[in-house]
Coordinates of N, CA, C and O in Angstrom, one line a residue:
M1 N -23.1 11.5 -21.0 CA -21.7 11.6 -20.7 C -21.3 13.1 -20.4 O -20.5 13.3 -19.5
E2 N -21.9 14.0 -21.0 CA -21.6 15.4 -20.7 C -22.0 15.8 -19.2 O -21.2 16.5 -18.6
T3 N -23.1 15.2 -18.7 CA -23.5 15.4 -17.4 C -22.4 14.9 -16.4 O -22.1 15.6 -15.4
H4 N -21.9 13.7 -16.7 CA -20.8 13.2 -15.9 C -19.6 14.1 -15.8 O -19.0 14.3 -14.8
L5 N -19.2 14.6 -17.0 CA -18.0 15.5 -17.1 C -18.3 16.8 -16.3 O -17.4 17.3 -15.6
T6 N -19.5 17.3 -16.4 CA -19.8 18.5 -15.6 C -19.7 18.2 -14.1 O -19.2 19.0 -13.4
N7 N -20.2 17.0 -13.7 CA -20.1 16.6 -12.3 C -18.7 16.5 -11.8 O -18.4 17.0 -10.7
V8 N -17.8 16.0 -12.7 CA -16.4 15.9 -12.3 C -15.8 17.3 -12.2 O -15.1 17.6 -11.3
K9 N -16.1 18.1 -13.2 CA -15.6 19.5 -13.1 C -16.0 20.2 -11.9 O -15.3 20.9 -11.2
D10 N -17.3 20.1 -11.6 CA -17.9 20.7 -10.4 C -17.2 20.2 -9.1 O -16.9 20.9 -8.2
H11 N -17.0 18.9 -9.1 CA -16.4 18.2 -7.9 C -14.9 18.8 -7.8 O -14.5 19.1 -6.7
L12 N -14.2 18.8 -8.9 CA -12.8 19.3 -8.8 C -12.8 20.8 -8.4 O -12.0 21.2 -7.5
K13 N -13.7 21.6 -8.9 CA -13.8 23.0 -8.5 C -14.0 23.1 -7.0 O -13.4 23.9 -6.3
E14 N -14.9 22.3 -6.4 CA -15.2 22.3 -5.0 C -13.9 21.8 -4.2 O -13.6 22.4 -3.2
E15 N -13.3 20.8 -4.7 CA -12.1 20.2 -4.0 C -11.0 21.3 -4.0 O -10.2 21.3 -3.0
L16 N -10.9 22.0 -5.0 CA -9.8 23.0 -5.1 C -9.9 24.2 -4.1 O -9.0 24.9 -3.9
K17 N -11.0 24.3 -3.5 CA -11.2 25.3 -2.4 C -10.4 24.9 -1.2 O -10.1 25.7 -0.4
D18 N -10.1 23.6 -1.0 CA -9.3 23.1 0.1 C -7.8 23.4 -0.2 O -7.3 22.8 -1.2
P19 N -7.1 24.2 0.6 CA -5.7 24.6 0.3 C -4.8 23.3 0.2 O -3.9 23.3 -0.6
Y20 N -5.1 22.4 1.1 CA -4.2 21.2 1.1 C -4.4 20.4 -0.2 O -3.4 20.1 -0.9
F21 N -5.6 20.2 -0.7 CA -5.9 19.5 -1.9 C -5.3 20.3 -3.1 O -4.7 19.8 -4.0
R22 N -5.5 21.6 -3.1 CA -5.0 22.5 -4.1 C -3.5 22.4 -4.3 O -3.0 22.3 -5.4
E23 N -2.8 22.4 -3.2 CA -1.3 22.3 -3.3 C -0.9 21.0 -3.9 O 0.0 20.9 -4.8
L24 N -1.5 19.9 -3.5 CA -1.2 18.6 -4.0 C -1.6 18.5 -5.5 O -0.8 17.9 -6.3
Y25 N -2.7 19.1 -5.8 CA -3.2 19.1 -7.2 C -2.2 19.9 -8.1 O -1.8 19.4 -9.2
E26 N -1.8 21.0 -7.6 CA -0.8 21.9 -8.4 C 0.5 21.2 -8.6 O 1.2 21.2 -9.6
L27 N 1.0 20.5 -7.5 CA 2.2 19.7 -7.6 C 2.1 18.6 -8.6 O 3.0 18.4 -9.5
D28 N 1.0 17.9 -8.6 CA 0.8 16.9 -9.6 C 0.7 17.4 -11.0 O 1.2 16.8 -12.0
S29 N 0.2 18.6 -11.2 CA 0.1 19.3 -12.5 C 1.5 19.6 -13.0 O 1.8 19.4 -14.2
V30 N 2.4 20.1 -12.1 CA 3.8 20.3 -12.5 C 4.5 19.1 -12.9 O 5.2 19.0 -13.9
K31 N 4.3 18.0 -12.1 CA 4.9 16.7 -12.4 C 4.5 16.2 -13.8 O 5.3 15.7 -14.5
T32 N 3.2 16.3 -14.0 CA 2.7 15.9 -15.3 C 3.3 16.7 -16.5 O 3.6 16.1 -17.5
E33 N 3.4 18.0 -16.3 CA 4.0 18.9 -17.3 C 5.5 18.5 -17.6 O 5.9 18.4 -18.7
I34 N 6.2 18.2 -16.5 CA 7.6 17.8 -16.7 C 7.7 16.5 -17.4 O 8.5 16.3 -18.4
A35 N 6.9 15.5 -17.0 CA 6.8 14.2 -17.7 C 6.5 14.3 -19.2 O 7.1 13.7 -20.0
K36 N 5.5 15.2 -19.5 CA 5.1 15.4 -20.9 C 6.2 16.0 -21.7 O 6.4 15.5 -22.8
K37 N 7.0 16.9 -21.1 CA 8.1 17.5 -21.9 C 9.1 16.5 -22.2 O 9.7 16.5 -23.3
I38 N 9.4 15.6 -21.3 CA 10.4 14.6 -21.5 C 10.0 13.6 -22.5 O 10.7 13.2 -23.4
I39 N 8.7 13.1 -22.4 CA 8.2 12.2 -23.4 C 8.1 12.8 -24.8 O 8.5 12.2 -25.8
E40 N 7.6 14.0 -24.9 CA 7.6 14.7 -26.1 C 9.0 14.8 -26.8 O 9.1 14.6 -28.0
Y41 N 10.0 15.2 -26.0 CA 11.3 15.2 -26.5 C 11.8 13.9 -27.0 O 12.4 13.8 -28.1
R42 N 11.5 12.8 -26.3 CA 12.0 11.5 -26.7 C 11.3 11.1 -28.0 O 11.9 10.6 -29.0
I43 N 10.0 11.4 -28.2 CA 9.3 11.1 -29.4 C 9.8 11.9 -30.5 O 10.1 11.4 -31.6
K44 N 10.0 13.2 -30.3 CA 10.4 14.1 -31.4 C 11.8 13.7 -31.9 O 12.1 13.8 -33.1
H45 N 12.7 13.2 -31.0 CA 14.0 12.8 -31.4 C 14.2 11.3 -31.6 O 15.3 10.8 -31.7
N46 N 13.1 10.6 -31.6 CA 13.0 9.2 -31.8 C 14.0 8.4 -30.9 O 14.8 7.6 -31.3
L47 N 13.8 8.7 -29.6 CA 14.7 8.1 -28.6 C 13.8 7.3 -27.7 O 12.7 7.6 -27.3
N48 N 14.3 6.1 -27.2 CA 13.7 5.4 -26.2 C 14.3 5.8 -24.8 O 15.2 6.7 -24.8
Q49 N 13.7 5.3 -23.7 CA 14.2 5.7 -22.4 C 15.7 5.4 -22.2 O 16.4 6.2 -21.7
T50 N 16.1 4.3 -22.7 CA 17.5 3.9 -22.5 C 18.5 4.9 -23.3 O 19.5 5.3 -22.7
Q51 N 18.1 5.2 -24.5 CA 18.9 6.2 -25.3 C 19.0 7.5 -24.6 O 20.1 8.1 -24.5
L52 N 17.9 8.0 -24.1 CA 17.9 9.3 -23.4 C 18.7 9.2 -22.1 O 19.5 10.1 -21.8
A53 N 18.6 8.1 -21.4 CA 19.3 7.9 -20.2 C 20.8 8.0 -20.5 O 21.6 8.6 -19.7
K54 N 21.3 7.4 -21.6 CA 22.7 7.4 -21.9 C 23.2 8.9 -22.2 O 24.3 9.3 -21.8
I55 N 22.3 9.6 -22.9 CA 22.7 11.0 -23.2 C 22.8 11.8 -21.9 O 23.7 12.6 -21.7
V56 N 21.9 11.6 -21.0 CA 21.8 12.4 -19.7 C 22.8 11.8 -18.7 O 23.1 12.5 -17.7
K57 N 23.2 10.6 -18.9 CA 24.1 9.9 -17.9 C 23.3 9.6 -16.6 O 23.8 9.8 -15.5
V58 N 22.1 9.0 -16.8 CA 21.4 8.5 -15.7 C 20.9 7.1 -16.1 O 21.0 6.7 -17.3
S59 N 20.2 6.4 -15.2 CA 19.8 5.1 -15.6 C 18.4 5.2 -16.3 O 17.7 6.2 -16.2
Q60 N 18.1 4.2 -17.1 CA 16.8 4.1 -17.8 C 15.7 4.1 -16.7 O 14.6 4.7 -16.9
Q61 N 15.9 3.4 -15.6 CA 14.9 3.4 -14.5 C 14.6 4.8 -14.0 O 13.4 5.1 -13.8
Q62 N 15.6 5.7 -13.9 CA 15.4 7.0 -13.5 C 14.5 7.8 -14.5 O 13.6 8.5 -14.1
I63 N 14.7 7.6 -15.8 CA 13.9 8.2 -16.8 C 12.5 7.7 -16.7 O 11.5 8.5 -16.7
S64 N 12.3 6.4 -16.5 CA 11.0 5.8 -16.3 C 10.3 6.4 -15.1 O 9.1 6.7 -15.2
Y65 N 11.0 6.5 -14.0 CA 10.3 7.0 -12.8 C 9.9 8.4 -13.0 O 8.7 8.8 -12.6
I66 N 10.7 9.2 -13.6 CA 10.3 10.6 -13.9 C 9.1 10.7 -14.8 O 8.2 11.5 -14.5
E67 N 9.1 9.9 -15.8 CA 8.0 9.9 -16.8 C 6.7 9.4 -16.1 O 5.6 9.8 -16.5
E68 N 6.8 8.7 -15.0 CA 5.7 8.2 -14.3 C 5.3 9.2 -13.2 O 4.3 9.0 -12.4
G69 N 6.0 10.3 -13.0 CA 5.7 11.3 -12.0 C 6.3 11.0 -10.6 O 6.0 11.6 -9.6
D70 N 7.3 10.0 -10.6 CA 7.9 9.7 -9.3 C 9.2 10.5 -9.2 O 10.2 10.2 -9.8
F71 N 9.1 11.6 -8.5 CA 10.3 12.6 -8.5 C 11.0 12.5 -7.1 O 10.9 13.4 -6.3
S72 N 11.7 11.5 -6.9 CA 12.4 11.3 -5.6 C 13.7 12.0 -5.6 O 14.3 12.3 -4.5
N73 N 14.3 12.4 -6.8 CA 15.6 13.0 -6.8 C 15.5 14.3 -7.7 O 15.5 14.2 -8.9
F74 N 15.5 15.4 -7.0 CA 15.4 16.7 -7.7 C 16.5 17.0 -8.7 O 16.3 17.5 -9.8
Q75 N 17.7 16.6 -8.3 CA 18.9 16.8 -9.1 C 18.8 16.1 -10.5 O 19.2 16.6 -11.5
T76 N 18.3 14.9 -10.4 CA 18.1 14.1 -11.6 C 17.1 14.7 -12.5 O 17.3 14.8 -13.8
I77 N 16.0 15.3 -12.0 CA 15.0 15.9 -12.8 C 15.6 17.2 -13.5 O 15.5 17.4 -14.7
Q78 N 16.4 18.0 -12.7 CA 17.1 19.1 -13.3 C 18.0 18.7 -14.4 O 18.1 19.3 -15.5
K79 N 18.8 17.6 -14.2 CA 19.8 17.2 -15.2 C 19.1 16.7 -16.5 O 19.5 17.1 -17.6
V80 N 18.0 16.0 -16.4 CA 17.2 15.6 -17.6 C 16.6 16.8 -18.3 O 16.8 16.9 -19.5
L81 N 16.0 17.7 -17.6 CA 15.4 18.9 -18.2 C 16.5 19.7 -18.9 O 16.2 20.2 -20.0
L82 N 17.6 19.9 -18.3 CA 18.7 20.7 -18.9 C 19.2 20.0 -20.2 O 19.4 20.7 -21.2
A83 N 19.3 18.7 -20.1 CA 19.8 18.0 -21.3 C 18.8 18.1 -22.5 O 19.2 18.0 -23.6
I84 N 17.5 18.2 -22.2 CA 16.5 18.3 -23.3 C 16.1 19.8 -23.6 O 15.2 20.0 -24.4
G85 N 16.8 20.7 -23.0 CA 16.6 22.1 -23.3 C 15.6 22.9 -22.5 O 15.0 23.9 -22.9
Y86 N 15.3 22.4 -21.3 CA 14.4 23.1 -20.4 C 15.1 23.3 -19.0 O 16.1 22.7 -18.7
K87 N 14.5 24.2 -18.3 CA 14.9 24.5 -16.9 C 13.7 24.8 -16.1 O 12.7 25.2 -16.6
I88 N 13.9 24.6 -14.8 CA 12.9 24.9 -13.8 C 13.0 26.4 -13.6 O 14.0 26.9 -13.2
M89 N 11.9 27.1 -13.8 CA 12.0 28.6 -13.8 C 11.8 29.2 -12.4 O 12.5 30.1 -12.0
R90 N 10.9 28.6 -11.6 CA 10.6 29.2 -10.3 C 10.0 28.2 -9.4 O 9.1 27.4 -9.8
I91 N 10.5 28.2 -8.2 CA 9.9 27.4 -7.1 C 9.7 28.4 -6.0 O 10.6 29.1 -5.6
Q92 N 8.5 28.4 -5.5 CA 8.2 29.3 -4.4 C 7.7 28.5 -3.2 O 6.9 27.6 -3.3
I93 N 8.2 28.9 -2.1 CA 7.8 28.3 -0.8 C 7.3 29.4 0.1 O 7.9 30.4 0.3
G94 N 6.0 29.2 0.5 CA 5.4 30.2 1.4 C 4.8 29.5 2.6 O 4.5 28.4 2.6
Q95 N 4.8 30.3 3.7 CA 4.2 29.8 4.9 C 2.7 29.7 4.9 O 2.1 30.6 4.3
L96 N 2.1 28.7 5.4 CA 0.7 28.5 5.5 C 0.1 29.5 6.4 O 0.7 29.8 7.5
S97 N -1.1 30.0 6.1 CA -1.9 30.8 7.1 C -2.4 29.9 8.2 O -2.3 28.6 8.1
A98 N -2.8 30.5 9.3 CA -3.4 29.7 10.4 C -4.5 28.8 9.9 O -4.6 27.6 10.3
K99 N -5.4 29.3 9.1 CA -6.5 28.6 8.5 C -6.0 27.4 7.7 O -6.5 26.3 7.9
E100 N -5.1 27.7 6.8 CA -4.5 26.6 6.0 C -3.9 25.5 6.9 O -4.0 24.3 6.6
K101 N -3.2 25.9 7.9 CA -2.5 24.9 8.8 C -3.6 24.0 9.4 O -3.4 22.8 9.5
R102 N -4.7 24.6 9.9 CA -5.8 23.8 10.5 C -6.3 22.8 9.4 O -6.5 21.6 9.8
I103 N -6.5 23.2 8.2 CA -7.1 22.4 7.2 C -6.1 21.2 6.9 O -6.5 20.1 6.8
V104 N -4.8 21.6 6.7 CA -3.8 20.5 6.5 C -3.8 19.5 7.6 O -3.7 18.3 7.4
K105 N -3.8 20.0 8.8 CA -3.7 19.2 10.0 C -4.9 18.2 10.0 O -4.8 17.0 10.2
N106 N -6.1 18.7 9.7 CA -7.3 17.9 9.6 C -7.2 16.8 8.5 O -7.5 15.7 8.7
N107 N -6.7 17.2 7.4 CA -6.5 16.3 6.3 C -5.5 15.2 6.6 O -5.7 14.0 6.3
L108 N -4.4 15.6 7.2 CA -3.4 14.6 7.6 C -3.9 13.6 8.6 O -3.5 12.4 8.6
Q109 N -4.7 14.1 9.5 CA -5.3 13.2 10.5 C -6.3 12.2 10.0 O -6.5 11.1 10.5
Q110 N -6.9 12.5 8.8 CA -7.8 11.6 8.2 C -7.1 10.5 7.4 O -7.7 9.5 7.1
V111 N -5.9 10.7 7.1 CA -5.1 9.7 6.3 C -4.7 8.5 7.1 O -4.5 8.5 8.2

């Protein structure tokens, strides 16, 4: 089993060298962290999704989507995070280098 985990870690390390993969991986990591904070808050305060939704004034479905990592509405995510005592600290947008642009273009053509 340890060998398998090492292979997975090595594979991830190799994949993270690809800027396109790394960006998507980092975005998923942030989504996971946001979902964990919301779920932890609900558990700590003994709330189900419907109860939290009523507090935040959003639908239960929106809470469910966020907890599943489906972030289609940034304002809703901000609203939920503020209601449970968190805020988004920093979002950075930077232009891709020429090399990164080529890699992204190649990855998108493969899809």
